[in-house]
PDB file of C-alpha atoms in Angstrom:
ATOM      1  CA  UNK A   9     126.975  60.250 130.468  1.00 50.00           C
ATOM      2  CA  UNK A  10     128.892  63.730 130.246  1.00 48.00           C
ATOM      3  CA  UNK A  11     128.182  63.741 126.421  1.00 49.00           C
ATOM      4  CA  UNK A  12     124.696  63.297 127.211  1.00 51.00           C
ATOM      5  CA  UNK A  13     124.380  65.872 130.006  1.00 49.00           C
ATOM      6  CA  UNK A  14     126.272  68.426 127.597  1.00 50.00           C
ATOM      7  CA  UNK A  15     123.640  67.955 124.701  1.00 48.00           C
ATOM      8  CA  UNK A  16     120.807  68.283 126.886  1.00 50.00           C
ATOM      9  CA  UNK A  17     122.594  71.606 127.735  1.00 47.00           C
ATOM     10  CA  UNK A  18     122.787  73.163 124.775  1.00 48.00           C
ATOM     11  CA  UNK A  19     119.481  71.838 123.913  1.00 51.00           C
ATOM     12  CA  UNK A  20     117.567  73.913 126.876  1.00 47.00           C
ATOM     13  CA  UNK A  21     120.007  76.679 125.711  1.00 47.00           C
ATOM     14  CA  UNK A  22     118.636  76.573 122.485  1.00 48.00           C
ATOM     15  CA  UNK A  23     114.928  76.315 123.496  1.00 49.00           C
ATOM     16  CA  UNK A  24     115.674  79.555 125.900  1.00 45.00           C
ATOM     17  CA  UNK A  25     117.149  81.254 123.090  1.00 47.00           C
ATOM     18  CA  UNK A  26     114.518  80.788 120.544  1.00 44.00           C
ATOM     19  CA  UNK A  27     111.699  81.378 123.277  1.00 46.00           C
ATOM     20  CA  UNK A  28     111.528  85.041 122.832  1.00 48.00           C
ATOM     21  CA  UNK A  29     111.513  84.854 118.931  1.00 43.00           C
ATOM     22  CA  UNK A  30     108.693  82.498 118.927  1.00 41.00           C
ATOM     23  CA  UNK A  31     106.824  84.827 120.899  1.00 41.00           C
ATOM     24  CA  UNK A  32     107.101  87.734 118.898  1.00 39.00           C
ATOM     25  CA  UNK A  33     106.264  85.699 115.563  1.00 44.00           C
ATOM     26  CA  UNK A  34     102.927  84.850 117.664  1.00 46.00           C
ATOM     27  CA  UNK A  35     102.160  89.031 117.744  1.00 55.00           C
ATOM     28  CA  UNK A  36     100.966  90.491 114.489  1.00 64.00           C
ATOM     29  CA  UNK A  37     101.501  94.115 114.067  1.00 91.00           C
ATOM     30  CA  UNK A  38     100.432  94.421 110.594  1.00 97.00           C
ATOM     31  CA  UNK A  39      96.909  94.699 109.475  1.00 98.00           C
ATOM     32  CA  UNK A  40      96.961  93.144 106.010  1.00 98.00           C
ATOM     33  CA  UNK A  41      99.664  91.518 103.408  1.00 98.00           C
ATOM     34  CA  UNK A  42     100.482  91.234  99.515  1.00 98.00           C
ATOM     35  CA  UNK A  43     102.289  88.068  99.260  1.00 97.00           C
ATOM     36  CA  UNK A  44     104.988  88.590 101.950  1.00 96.00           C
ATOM     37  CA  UNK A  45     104.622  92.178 102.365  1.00 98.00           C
ATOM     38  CA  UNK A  46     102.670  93.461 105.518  1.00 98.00           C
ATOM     39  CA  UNK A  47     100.926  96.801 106.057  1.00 98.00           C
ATOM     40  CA  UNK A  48     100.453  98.707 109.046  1.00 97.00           C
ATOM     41  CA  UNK A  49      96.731  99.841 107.715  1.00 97.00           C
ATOM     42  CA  UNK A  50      94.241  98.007 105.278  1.00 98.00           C
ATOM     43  CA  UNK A  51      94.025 101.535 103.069  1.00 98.00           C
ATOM     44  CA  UNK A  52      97.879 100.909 102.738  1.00 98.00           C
ATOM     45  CA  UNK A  53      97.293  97.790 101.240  1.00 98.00           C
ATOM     46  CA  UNK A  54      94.756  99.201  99.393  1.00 98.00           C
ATOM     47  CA  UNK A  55      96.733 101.496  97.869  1.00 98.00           C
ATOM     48  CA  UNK A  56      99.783  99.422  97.510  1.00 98.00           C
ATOM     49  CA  UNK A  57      97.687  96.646  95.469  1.00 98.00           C
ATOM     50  CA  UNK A  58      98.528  95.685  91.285  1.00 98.00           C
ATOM     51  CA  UNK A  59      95.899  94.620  89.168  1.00 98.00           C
ATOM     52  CA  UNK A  60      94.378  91.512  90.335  1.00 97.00           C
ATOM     53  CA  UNK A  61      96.346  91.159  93.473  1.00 98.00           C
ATOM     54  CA  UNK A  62      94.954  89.734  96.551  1.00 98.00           C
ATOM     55  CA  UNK A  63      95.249  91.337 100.085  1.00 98.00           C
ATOM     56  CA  UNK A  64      94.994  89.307 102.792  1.00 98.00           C
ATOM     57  CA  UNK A  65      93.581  90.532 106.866  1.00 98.00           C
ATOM     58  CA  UNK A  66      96.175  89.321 109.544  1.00 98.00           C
ATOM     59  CA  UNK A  67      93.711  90.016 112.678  1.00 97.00           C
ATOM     60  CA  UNK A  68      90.432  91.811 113.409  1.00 98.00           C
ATOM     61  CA  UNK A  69      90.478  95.716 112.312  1.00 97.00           C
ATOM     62  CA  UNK A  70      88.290  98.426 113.999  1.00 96.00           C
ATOM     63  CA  UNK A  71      88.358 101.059 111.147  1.00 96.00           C
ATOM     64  CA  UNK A  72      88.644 105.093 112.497  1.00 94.00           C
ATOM     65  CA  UNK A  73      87.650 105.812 108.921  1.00 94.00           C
ATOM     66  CA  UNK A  74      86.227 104.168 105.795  1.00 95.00           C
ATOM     67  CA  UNK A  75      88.561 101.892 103.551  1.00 97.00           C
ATOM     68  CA  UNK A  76      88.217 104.325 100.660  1.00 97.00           C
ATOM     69  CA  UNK A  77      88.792 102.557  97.214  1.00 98.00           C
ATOM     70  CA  UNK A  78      88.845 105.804  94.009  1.00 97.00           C
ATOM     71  CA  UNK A  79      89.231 105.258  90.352  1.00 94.00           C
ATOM     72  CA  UNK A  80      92.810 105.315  90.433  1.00 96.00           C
ATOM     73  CA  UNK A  81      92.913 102.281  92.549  1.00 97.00           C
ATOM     74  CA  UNK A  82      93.541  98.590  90.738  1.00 97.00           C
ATOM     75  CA  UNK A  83      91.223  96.185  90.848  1.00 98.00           C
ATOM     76  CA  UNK A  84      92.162  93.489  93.962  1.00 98.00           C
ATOM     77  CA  UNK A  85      90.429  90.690  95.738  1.00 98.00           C
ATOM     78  CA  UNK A  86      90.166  91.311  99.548  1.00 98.00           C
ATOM     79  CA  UNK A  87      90.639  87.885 101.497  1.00 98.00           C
ATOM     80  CA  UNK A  88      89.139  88.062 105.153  1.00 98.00           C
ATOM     81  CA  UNK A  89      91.085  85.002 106.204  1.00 98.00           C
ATOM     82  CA  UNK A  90      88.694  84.289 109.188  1.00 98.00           C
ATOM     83  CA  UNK A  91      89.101  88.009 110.486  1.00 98.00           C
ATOM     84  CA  UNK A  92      86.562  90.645 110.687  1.00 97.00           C
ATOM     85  CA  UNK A  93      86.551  94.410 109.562  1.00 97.00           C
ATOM     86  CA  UNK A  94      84.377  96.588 111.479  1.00 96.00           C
ATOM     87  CA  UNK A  95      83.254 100.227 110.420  1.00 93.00           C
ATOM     88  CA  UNK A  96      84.166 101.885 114.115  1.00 88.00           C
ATOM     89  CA  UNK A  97      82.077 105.074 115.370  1.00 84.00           C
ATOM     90  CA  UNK A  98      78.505 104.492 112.712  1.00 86.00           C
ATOM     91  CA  UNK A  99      80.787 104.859 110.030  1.00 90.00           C
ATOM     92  CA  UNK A 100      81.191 102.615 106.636  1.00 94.00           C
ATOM     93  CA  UNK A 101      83.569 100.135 106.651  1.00 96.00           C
ATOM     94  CA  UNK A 102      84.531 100.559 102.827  1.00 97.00           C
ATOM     95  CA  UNK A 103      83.532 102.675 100.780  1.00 96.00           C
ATOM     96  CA  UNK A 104      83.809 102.606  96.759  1.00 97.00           C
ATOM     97  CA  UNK A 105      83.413 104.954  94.618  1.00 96.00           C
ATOM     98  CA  UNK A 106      85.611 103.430  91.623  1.00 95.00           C
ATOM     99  CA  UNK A 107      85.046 101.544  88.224  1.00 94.00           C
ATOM    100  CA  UNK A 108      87.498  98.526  89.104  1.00 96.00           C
ATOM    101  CA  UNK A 109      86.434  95.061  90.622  1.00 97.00           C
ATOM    102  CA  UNK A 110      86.163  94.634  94.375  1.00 98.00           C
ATOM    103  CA  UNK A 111      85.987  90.977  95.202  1.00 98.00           C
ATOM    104  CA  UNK A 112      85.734  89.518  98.875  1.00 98.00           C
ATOM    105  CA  UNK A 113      86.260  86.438  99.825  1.00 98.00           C
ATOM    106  CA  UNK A 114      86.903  84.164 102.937  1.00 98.00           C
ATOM    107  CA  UNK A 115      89.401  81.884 102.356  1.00 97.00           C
ATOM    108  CA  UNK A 116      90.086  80.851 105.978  1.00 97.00           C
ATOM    109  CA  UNK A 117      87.508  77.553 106.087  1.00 93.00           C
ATOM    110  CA  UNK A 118      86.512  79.084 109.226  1.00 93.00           C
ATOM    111  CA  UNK A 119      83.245  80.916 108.081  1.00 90.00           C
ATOM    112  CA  UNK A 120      84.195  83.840 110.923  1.00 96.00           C
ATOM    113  CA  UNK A 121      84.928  86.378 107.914  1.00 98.00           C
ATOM    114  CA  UNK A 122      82.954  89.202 108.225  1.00 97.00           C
ATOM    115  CA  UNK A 123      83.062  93.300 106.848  1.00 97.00           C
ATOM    116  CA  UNK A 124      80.537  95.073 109.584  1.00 95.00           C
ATOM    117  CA  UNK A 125      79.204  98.049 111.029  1.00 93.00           C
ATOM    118  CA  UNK A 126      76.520 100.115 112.700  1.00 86.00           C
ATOM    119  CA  UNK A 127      75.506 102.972 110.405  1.00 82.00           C
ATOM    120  CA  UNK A 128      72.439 104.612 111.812  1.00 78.00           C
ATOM    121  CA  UNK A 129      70.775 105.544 108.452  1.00 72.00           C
ATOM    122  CA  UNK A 130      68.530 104.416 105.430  1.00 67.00           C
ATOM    123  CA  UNK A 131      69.481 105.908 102.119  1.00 61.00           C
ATOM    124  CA  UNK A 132      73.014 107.054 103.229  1.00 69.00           C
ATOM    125  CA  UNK A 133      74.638 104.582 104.724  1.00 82.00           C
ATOM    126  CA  UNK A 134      76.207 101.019 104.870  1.00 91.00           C
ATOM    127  CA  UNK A 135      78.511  98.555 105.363  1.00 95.00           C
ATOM    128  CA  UNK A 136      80.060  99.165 101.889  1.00 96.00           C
ATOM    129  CA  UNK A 137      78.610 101.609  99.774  1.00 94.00           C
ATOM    130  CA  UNK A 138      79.168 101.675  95.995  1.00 95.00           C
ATOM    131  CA  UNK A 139      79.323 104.741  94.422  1.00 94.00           C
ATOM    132  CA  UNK A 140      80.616 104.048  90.779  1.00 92.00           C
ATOM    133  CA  UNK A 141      80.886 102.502  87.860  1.00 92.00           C
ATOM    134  CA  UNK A 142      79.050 102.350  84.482  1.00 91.00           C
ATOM    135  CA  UNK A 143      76.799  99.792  82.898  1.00 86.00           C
ATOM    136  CA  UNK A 144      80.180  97.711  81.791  1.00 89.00           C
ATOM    137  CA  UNK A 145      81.410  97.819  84.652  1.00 94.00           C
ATOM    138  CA  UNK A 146      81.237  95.194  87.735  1.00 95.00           C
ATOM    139  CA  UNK A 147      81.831  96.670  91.242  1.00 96.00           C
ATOM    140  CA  UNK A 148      82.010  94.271  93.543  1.00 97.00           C
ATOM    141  CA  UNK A 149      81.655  90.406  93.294  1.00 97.00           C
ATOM    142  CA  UNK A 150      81.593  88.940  97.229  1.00 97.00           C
ATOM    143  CA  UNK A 151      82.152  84.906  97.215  1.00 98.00           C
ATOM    144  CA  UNK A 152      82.086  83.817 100.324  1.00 97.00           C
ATOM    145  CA  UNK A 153      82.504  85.521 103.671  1.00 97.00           C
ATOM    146  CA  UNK A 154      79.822  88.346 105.172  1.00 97.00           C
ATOM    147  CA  UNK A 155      78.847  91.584 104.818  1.00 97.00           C
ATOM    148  CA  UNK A 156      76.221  92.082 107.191  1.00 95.00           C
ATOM    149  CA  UNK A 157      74.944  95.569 109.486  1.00 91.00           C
ATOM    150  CA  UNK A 158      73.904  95.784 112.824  1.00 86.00           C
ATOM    151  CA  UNK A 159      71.989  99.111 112.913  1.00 81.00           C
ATOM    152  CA  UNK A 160      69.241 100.918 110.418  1.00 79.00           C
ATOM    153  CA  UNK A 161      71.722 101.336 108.004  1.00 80.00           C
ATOM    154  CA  UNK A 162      71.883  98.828 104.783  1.00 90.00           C
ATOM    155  CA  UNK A 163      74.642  96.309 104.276  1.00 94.00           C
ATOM    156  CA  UNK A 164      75.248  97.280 101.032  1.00 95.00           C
ATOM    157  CA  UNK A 165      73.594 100.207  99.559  1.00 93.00           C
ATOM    158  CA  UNK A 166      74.367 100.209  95.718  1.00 93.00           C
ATOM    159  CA  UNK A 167      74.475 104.003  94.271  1.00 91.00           C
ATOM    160  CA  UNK A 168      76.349 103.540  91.815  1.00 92.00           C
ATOM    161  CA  UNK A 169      76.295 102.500  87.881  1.00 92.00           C
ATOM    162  CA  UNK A 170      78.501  99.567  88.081  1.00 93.00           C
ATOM    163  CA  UNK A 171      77.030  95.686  88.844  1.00 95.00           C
ATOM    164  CA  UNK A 172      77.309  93.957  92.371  1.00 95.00           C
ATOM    165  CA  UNK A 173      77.442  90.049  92.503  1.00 97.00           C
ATOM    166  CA  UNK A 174      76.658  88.338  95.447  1.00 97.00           C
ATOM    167  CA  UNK A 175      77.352  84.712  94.862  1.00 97.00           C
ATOM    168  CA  UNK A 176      78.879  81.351  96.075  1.00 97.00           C
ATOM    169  CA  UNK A 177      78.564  80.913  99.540  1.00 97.00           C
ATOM    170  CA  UNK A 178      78.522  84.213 100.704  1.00 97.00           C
ATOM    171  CA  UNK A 179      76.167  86.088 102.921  1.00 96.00           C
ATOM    172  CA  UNK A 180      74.952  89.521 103.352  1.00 96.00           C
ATOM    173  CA  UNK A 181      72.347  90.510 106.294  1.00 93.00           C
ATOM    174  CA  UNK A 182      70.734  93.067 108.210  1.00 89.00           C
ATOM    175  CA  UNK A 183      70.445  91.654 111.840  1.00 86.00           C
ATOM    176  CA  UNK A 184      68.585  94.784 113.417  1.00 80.00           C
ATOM    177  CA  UNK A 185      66.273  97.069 110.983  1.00 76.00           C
ATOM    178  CA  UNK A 186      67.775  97.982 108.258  1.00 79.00           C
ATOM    179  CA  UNK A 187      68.176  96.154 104.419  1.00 86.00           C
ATOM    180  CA  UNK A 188      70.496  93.665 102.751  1.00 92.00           C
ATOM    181  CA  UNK A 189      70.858  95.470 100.178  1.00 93.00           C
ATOM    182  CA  UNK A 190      69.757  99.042  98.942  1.00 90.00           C
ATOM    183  CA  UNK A 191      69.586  99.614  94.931  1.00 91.00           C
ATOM    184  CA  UNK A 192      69.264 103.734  95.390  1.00 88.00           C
ATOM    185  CA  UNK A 193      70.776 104.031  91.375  1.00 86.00           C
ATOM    186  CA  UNK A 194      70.867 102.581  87.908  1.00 83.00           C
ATOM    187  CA  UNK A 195      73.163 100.312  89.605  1.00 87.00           C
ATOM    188  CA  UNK A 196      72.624  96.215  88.975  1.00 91.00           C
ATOM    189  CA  UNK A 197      72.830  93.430  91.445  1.00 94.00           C
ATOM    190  CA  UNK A 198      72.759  89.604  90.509  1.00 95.00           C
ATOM    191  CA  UNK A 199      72.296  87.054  93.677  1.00 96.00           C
ATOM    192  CA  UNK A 200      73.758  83.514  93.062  1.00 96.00           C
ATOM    193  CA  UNK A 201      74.748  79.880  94.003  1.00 95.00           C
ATOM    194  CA  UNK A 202      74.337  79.390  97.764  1.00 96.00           C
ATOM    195  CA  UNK A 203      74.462  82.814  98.699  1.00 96.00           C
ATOM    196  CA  UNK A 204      71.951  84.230 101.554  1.00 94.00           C
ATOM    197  CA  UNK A 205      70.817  87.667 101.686  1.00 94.00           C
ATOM    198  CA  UNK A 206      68.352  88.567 104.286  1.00 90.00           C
ATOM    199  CA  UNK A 207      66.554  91.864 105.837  1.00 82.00           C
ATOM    200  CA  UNK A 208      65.577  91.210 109.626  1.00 77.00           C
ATOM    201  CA  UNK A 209      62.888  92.164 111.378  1.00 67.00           C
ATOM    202  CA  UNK A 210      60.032  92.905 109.002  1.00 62.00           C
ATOM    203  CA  UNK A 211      62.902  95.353 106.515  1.00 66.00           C
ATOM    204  CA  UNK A 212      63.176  94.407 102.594  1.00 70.00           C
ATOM    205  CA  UNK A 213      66.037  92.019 102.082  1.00 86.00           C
ATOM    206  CA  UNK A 214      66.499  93.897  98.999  1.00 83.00           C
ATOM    207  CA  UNK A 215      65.362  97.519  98.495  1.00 81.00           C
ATOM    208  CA  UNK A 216      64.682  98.898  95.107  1.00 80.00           C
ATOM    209  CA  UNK A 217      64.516 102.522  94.809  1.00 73.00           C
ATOM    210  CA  UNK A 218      65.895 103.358  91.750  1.00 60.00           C
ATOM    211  CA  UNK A 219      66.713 100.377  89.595  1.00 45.00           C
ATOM    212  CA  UNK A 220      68.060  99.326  85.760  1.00 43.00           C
TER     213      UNK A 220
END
């Protein structure tokens, strides 16, 4: 009896103990990860990322500024894992102005993935913007997961050289008045396998103004 009361002792000591570490591993102050390593900002990751590496979300971002992916940056796949990246204040939520392959996709199950924002205006702003690129080159490829705007601005406006490739089961949507996408460049885009793209509310799903 006194060897039983002593285990169930140390057992609630145990459970006490641990309590506080179980706690914290339920808080997630990083943004984003590389394998095991976590980053305080998504443009960290960004920046951190090798050729063909995959960066993962770890909770839902409100941007102050525009993930900004250059020419010096590798080319990476972003995973949404279920969590949602949202262009704060009007403002793009990525913006790429780069030869290199940016490829989202939601690997989560959950279908909750989502890259968003508000920007006010047609012709100069959108969710992501693409800015570069040459006719070799392919830009962005989104599998599954959403890009979608909630404002007069495009989802994706395309003003670049590069090719975009929406495909799988991915979906990108205007749910107030603006486009799906914008082609505003010699740019390319490709639309494939159960992907949706939709314009709402009378607005081209996809708007050519300048295209190869």
């Amino acid at each position: 009896m006194k060897k039983r009361i002593i285990c169930a002792l140390f057992a609630l000591y145990m459970m006490l103990t641990l309590m506080p570490t179980a706690a914290l591993a339920d808080e997630v102050d990083d943004a984003a990860q590389i394998g095991e390593t976590g980053y305080a900002s998504l443009q960290e990751a960004v920046d951190a990322a090798h050729e063909g590496q995959t960066i993962k979300l770890l909770k839902d971002i409100v941007l102050e500024s525009p993930v900004t992916i250059t020419s010096d940056h590798n080319a990476f796949t972003l995973d949404l894992n279920g969590k949602q990246l949202y262009g704060g204040g009007k403002k793009s939520a990525i913006r790429h102005s780069g030869s290199n392959t940016l490829t989202i996709v939601d690997n989560s199950g959950s279908g909750r993935g989502k890259v968003n924002s508000a920007t006010p205006k047609l012709l100069e702003s959108g969710t992501i913007v693409l800015e570069g690129g040459t006719d070799a080159d392919t830009v962005f490829i989104i599998e599954s997961g959403s890009v979608v705007s909630s404002d007069l601005g495009t989802a994706i406006l395309h003003n670049g050289g590069g090719s975009v490739v929406v495909t799988g089961t991915a979906t990108v949507q205007n749910y107030s008045t603006g486009r799906a996408i914008e082609i505003a460049s010699a740019g390319k885009v490709t639309v494939g396998g159960n992907a949706l793209v939709k314009g709402m509310n009378g607005q081209s799903t996809i708007f050519i103004s300048m295209a190869k």
